[in-house]
Amino acid sequence: MNGLVLVSPALAPQAGSQDISPVPWMITLPSIVAANYERQGKLTNESMVAVIDYTRGEYAVDLMKGNSDPAATPRLVKKVTELTGLDPTFVKQSGGRLETQAFLREEFRETGKLGSRYDPNVTAYDPFPYNPTQETQDPILLSIIAPTTTAMVDFVTRTVGWKTDAGYNALSFDVNRMWDNSGRNGAFSGSASATDLRVAVATDPKLRVVIAHGWADLSCPFMGSVLTVSQIPPMGDPTRVQVHEYPGGHMYYARPASSLALRKDVMEMVSKH
């Protein structure tokens, strides 16, 4: 069986405050809108089609126009405010270019909470709500470190039977600081992964790929994969590489319905061999 299932891959860069390219903003906007739609109970594949079309169409055009068209930014600010449900002043001050961490603080500011970049609809109280920058860890990471550490230590010492005095770090910031994100020849690692994927598809004409994302994942936004896959040239069956999205965030498969939907899509891919 020649098949790949890529779960929440980072195939493209994410938006940051210093980005001047329109692409990073295009990558994160749809996931922010998806989180808003889910809160309203109207997140569906059909409702997101219009969001994706707007993002790669009018939104991209207005971003690229920038100050060359005085009407471009006000136009996209109005539309982004409508799609996200965010405070109009915040969207205007952002120029319709929503930085992830700023959004996660702003969305729940009135409740004194923070959203998680892994799933914006998972929140926790912000212990420093008046600071100009976020001073605490991501709500999901902060809440899972203790239970995952306990579970892993129990598994290693009791189930595996390996006795050691060494500590176990569920999330090591020392290791994280040493992570090389430069990728191949200085390129962003996501770009290198996209290149490898394209070469693999070209090399093996029987290879099929399912790229799976959570709609509201801001850690590895689905739109990055959508834009990346759309640049892969036709190589036989155009459905060989598919991007599928499911309700939820980065760990969307923790939701039974999303997990079953993913299994259905993977089994469909397998059945074509």
Coordinates of C-alpha atoms in Angstrom, one line a residue:
M1 CA 0.0 0.0 0.0
N2 CA 1.5 3.3 -1.1
G3 CA -0.1 6.0 1.1
L4 CA 0.7 8.8 3.5
V5 CA -1.4 10.3 6.2
L6 CA 0.0 13.6 7.4
V7 CA -1.6 14.7 10.7
S8 CA -1.6 18.5 11.3
P9 CA 1.6 19.1 9.3
A10 CA 3.3 22.5 9.1
L11 CA 3.8 22.9 5.4
A12 CA 3.9 26.7 5.3
P13 CA 5.1 29.6 7.5
Q14 CA 2.7 31.3 10.0
A15 CA 1.9 35.0 10.5
G16 CA 4.2 37.1 12.6
S17 CA 4.4 40.8 13.4
Q18 CA 7.3 41.4 11.0
D19 CA 5.8 39.6 7.9
I20 CA 5.3 41.7 4.8
S21 CA 4.2 38.9 2.5
P22 CA 0.4 38.4 2.4
V23 CA 0.6 34.6 2.5
P24 CA 1.1 34.2 6.3
W25 CA -2.0 36.3 7.0
M26 CA -3.9 34.2 4.5
I27 CA -2.9 31.0 6.3
T28 CA -4.2 32.0 9.7
L29 CA -7.4 33.9 8.9
P30 CA -9.6 30.8 7.9
S31 CA -8.8 29.0 11.2
I32 CA -9.7 32.1 13.2
V33 CA -13.0 32.3 11.3
A34 CA -13.6 28.5 11.8
A35 CA -13.2 29.0 15.6
N36 CA -15.8 31.8 15.5
Y37 CA -18.2 29.7 13.3
E38 CA -17.9 26.7 15.8
R39 CA -18.9 29.0 18.7
Q40 CA -21.9 30.0 16.7
G41 CA -22.8 26.4 15.7
K42 CA -22.4 27.0 12.0
L43 CA -19.1 25.4 11.2
T44 CA -19.5 23.1 8.2
N45 CA -17.5 22.2 5.1
E46 CA -20.0 24.3 3.1
S47 CA -19.7 27.4 5.2
M48 CA -15.9 27.3 5.1
V49 CA -15.8 27.0 1.3
A50 CA -16.8 30.7 1.1
V51 CA -14.2 31.6 3.7
I52 CA -11.4 29.8 1.7
D53 CA -12.5 31.4 -1.5
Y54 CA -12.5 34.9 0.1
T55 CA -9.1 34.3 1.6
R56 CA -7.4 33.3 -1.6
G57 CA -9.4 35.8 -3.6
E58 CA -10.5 39.3 -2.4
Y59 CA -8.5 39.1 0.8
A60 CA -5.3 38.2 -1.0
V61 CA -5.8 40.9 -3.5
D62 CA -6.5 43.6 -0.9
L63 CA -3.5 42.5 1.1
M64 CA -1.2 42.8 -1.9
K65 CA -2.6 46.2 -2.9
G66 CA -1.8 47.6 0.6
N67 CA -1.5 51.3 0.6
S68 CA -1.6 51.5 -3.2
D69 CA -5.4 51.4 -3.0
P70 CA -6.8 53.6 -0.2
A71 CA -9.9 51.5 -0.2
A72 CA -8.2 48.1 0.2
T73 CA -7.5 48.0 3.9
P74 CA -10.9 49.5 5.0
R75 CA -12.5 46.9 2.8
L76 CA -10.7 43.9 4.2
V77 CA -11.1 45.3 7.8
K78 CA -14.8 45.3 7.3
K79 CA -15.0 41.8 5.9
V80 CA -12.6 40.3 8.5
T81 CA -14.6 41.9 11.3
E82 CA -17.7 40.3 9.9
L83 CA -16.2 36.9 9.5
T84 CA -14.4 36.7 12.8
G85 CA -16.8 38.5 15.1
L86 CA -13.9 40.4 16.7
D87 CA -14.1 43.9 18.1
P88 CA -14.0 46.3 15.1
T89 CA -11.4 48.6 16.7
F90 CA -9.0 45.7 17.2
V91 CA -9.4 44.5 13.6
K92 CA -8.9 48.1 12.4
Q93 CA -5.8 48.6 14.5
S94 CA -4.5 45.3 13.1
G95 CA -5.2 46.4 9.6
G96 CA -7.1 43.1 9.1
R97 CA -3.9 41.2 9.6
L98 CA -4.5 39.2 12.7
E99 CA -1.4 38.1 14.7
T100 CA -2.2 34.8 16.4
Q101 CA -1.2 35.6 20.0
A102 CA -2.8 39.0 19.9
F103 CA -6.0 37.4 18.6
L104 CA -6.0 34.7 21.3
R105 CA -5.9 37.4 24.0
E106 CA -8.4 39.8 22.4
E107 CA -11.1 37.2 21.6
F108 CA -11.8 36.4 25.3
R109 CA -10.5 39.7 26.9
E110 CA -13.9 40.6 28.4
T111 CA -14.0 37.3 30.3
G112 CA -10.3 37.6 31.5
K113 CA -9.4 34.4 29.6
L114 CA -6.9 33.3 26.9
G115 CA -7.6 31.1 24.0
S116 CA -5.1 28.3 23.0
R117 CA -3.3 28.4 19.7
Y118 CA -4.0 24.6 19.5
D119 CA -7.7 25.3 19.7
P120 CA -8.9 28.9 20.2
N121 CA -12.1 27.7 21.8
V122 CA -10.2 26.0 24.7
T123 CA -9.6 28.8 27.3
A124 CA -8.1 29.4 30.7
Y125 CA -8.0 32.5 32.9
D126 CA -5.1 34.9 32.2
P127 CA -3.3 35.5 35.5
F128 CA -1.8 38.7 34.1
P129 CA -4.6 40.3 32.0
Y130 CA -3.3 43.8 32.2
N131 CA 0.2 43.1 30.9
P132 CA 0.8 44.4 27.4
T133 CA 2.1 40.9 26.4
Q134 CA 1.0 37.4 27.4
E135 CA 3.0 36.3 30.4
T136 CA 1.7 32.7 30.8
Q137 CA 1.8 29.6 28.8
D138 CA -0.7 28.3 26.3
P139 CA -3.9 27.1 28.1
I140 CA -3.7 23.6 26.6
L141 CA 0.0 23.1 27.2
L142 CA -0.3 24.5 30.8
S143 CA -3.1 22.0 31.7
I144 CA -1.6 18.9 30.1
I145 CA 2.0 19.0 31.4
A146 CA 1.2 17.6 34.9
P147 CA -1.1 14.7 33.8
T148 CA 1.1 13.7 30.9
T149 CA 4.2 13.7 33.0
T150 CA 2.5 11.6 35.6
A151 CA 1.2 9.1 33.0
M152 CA 4.6 8.8 31.3
V153 CA 6.6 8.3 34.5
D154 CA 4.1 5.6 35.6
F155 CA 4.4 3.9 32.2
V156 CA 8.2 4.0 32.1
T157 CA 8.7 2.9 35.7
R158 CA 5.8 0.5 36.3
T159 CA 4.8 -0.9 32.9
V160 CA 8.2 -0.9 31.1
G161 CA 10.0 -1.5 34.4
W162 CA 12.9 1.0 33.7
K163 CA 14.0 2.4 37.0
T164 CA 15.9 5.7 36.8
D165 CA 16.5 8.8 38.9
A166 CA 16.3 11.1 35.9
G167 CA 13.5 13.5 35.6
Y168 CA 11.0 13.4 32.8
N169 CA 10.1 16.6 31.0
A170 CA 6.8 16.5 29.0
L171 CA 7.9 19.8 27.4
S172 CA 11.5 20.8 27.5
F173 CA 12.1 24.5 26.7
D174 CA 15.9 23.8 26.6
V175 CA 15.3 21.3 23.7
N176 CA 12.8 23.7 22.1
R177 CA 15.3 26.5 22.0
M178 CA 17.8 24.3 20.2
W179 CA 15.3 23.2 17.5
D180 CA 16.5 24.1 14.0
N181 CA 13.6 25.6 12.0
S182 CA 15.8 26.7 9.1
G183 CA 15.1 23.5 7.1
R184 CA 17.1 22.7 4.0
N185 CA 19.5 25.3 2.6
G186 CA 18.2 27.9 5.1
A187 CA 14.6 27.5 4.0
F188 CA 11.7 27.3 6.5
S189 CA 11.3 23.7 7.6
G190 CA 7.7 23.6 6.3
S191 CA 9.0 24.6 2.8
A192 CA 11.4 21.7 2.9
S193 CA 8.6 19.3 3.9
A194 CA 6.5 20.6 1.0
T195 CA 9.4 20.0 -1.4
D196 CA 9.9 16.4 -0.1
L197 CA 6.1 15.8 -0.5
R198 CA 6.1 17.0 -4.1
V199 CA 9.2 14.8 -4.9
A200 CA 7.6 11.8 -3.3
V201 CA 4.4 12.2 -5.3
A202 CA 6.4 12.5 -8.5
T203 CA 8.6 9.5 -7.7
D204 CA 5.9 7.1 -6.8
P205 CA 2.9 7.4 -9.2
K206 CA 0.9 5.1 -6.9
L207 CA 1.3 7.2 -3.8
R208 CA -1.8 8.7 -2.3
V209 CA -1.7 11.3 0.5
V210 CA -4.3 12.4 3.1
I211 CA -3.3 15.6 4.8
A212 CA -5.5 16.0 7.9
H213 CA -6.1 19.2 10.0
G214 CA -8.4 20.6 12.6
W215 CA -10.4 23.5 11.3
A216 CA -9.5 25.8 14.2
D217 CA -5.8 24.8 14.6
L218 CA -3.7 27.9 14.8
S219 CA -0.5 25.9 15.5
C220 CA -0.5 24.3 12.1
P221 CA -3.3 26.0 10.1
F222 CA -5.0 24.0 7.4
M223 CA -4.9 26.9 4.9
G224 CA -1.1 26.4 4.7
S225 CA -1.7 22.9 3.4
V226 CA -4.5 24.1 1.1
L227 CA -2.2 26.7 -0.5
T228 CA 0.8 24.3 -0.7
V229 CA -1.1 21.5 -2.3
S230 CA -2.6 23.8 -4.9
Q231 CA 0.9 24.5 -6.1
I232 CA 1.8 20.8 -6.7
P233 CA 1.7 20.3 -10.5
P234 CA -0.8 17.7 -11.9
M235 CA 0.8 14.2 -11.8
G236 CA -1.8 11.7 -12.9
D237 CA -5.0 11.5 -10.8
P238 CA -5.6 15.0 -9.4
T239 CA -7.1 13.5 -6.2
R240 CA -3.9 11.7 -5.2
V241 CA -3.1 14.4 -2.6
Q242 CA -6.0 15.6 -0.6
V243 CA -6.5 18.0 2.4
H244 CA -9.2 17.1 4.8
E245 CA -10.4 19.3 7.7
Y246 CA -12.3 18.2 10.8
P247 CA -14.0 20.1 13.7
G248 CA -11.6 20.8 16.5
G249 CA -8.1 22.2 16.8
H250 CA -4.6 20.6 16.7
M251 CA -5.7 17.5 18.5
Y252 CA -9.0 17.2 16.6
Y253 CA -8.8 13.4 16.7
A254 CA -9.5 13.6 20.4
R255 CA -13.1 14.3 19.4
P256 CA -14.9 11.0 18.6
A257 CA -16.8 12.3 15.6
S258 CA -13.6 13.9 14.0
S259 CA -11.6 10.7 14.7
L260 CA -14.3 8.6 13.0
A261 CA -14.4 11.0 10.0
L262 CA -10.6 10.8 9.7
R263 CA -10.7 7.0 9.8
K264 CA -13.4 7.1 7.0
D265 CA -11.2 9.3 4.8
V266 CA -8.1 7.2 5.4
M267 CA -9.9 3.9 4.7
E268 CA -11.2 5.4 1.5
M269 CA -7.7 6.2 0.4
V270 CA -6.5 2.7 1.3
S271 CA -9.4 1.2 -0.7
K272 CA -8.2 2.8 -3.9
H273 CA -5.1 0.6 -3.9

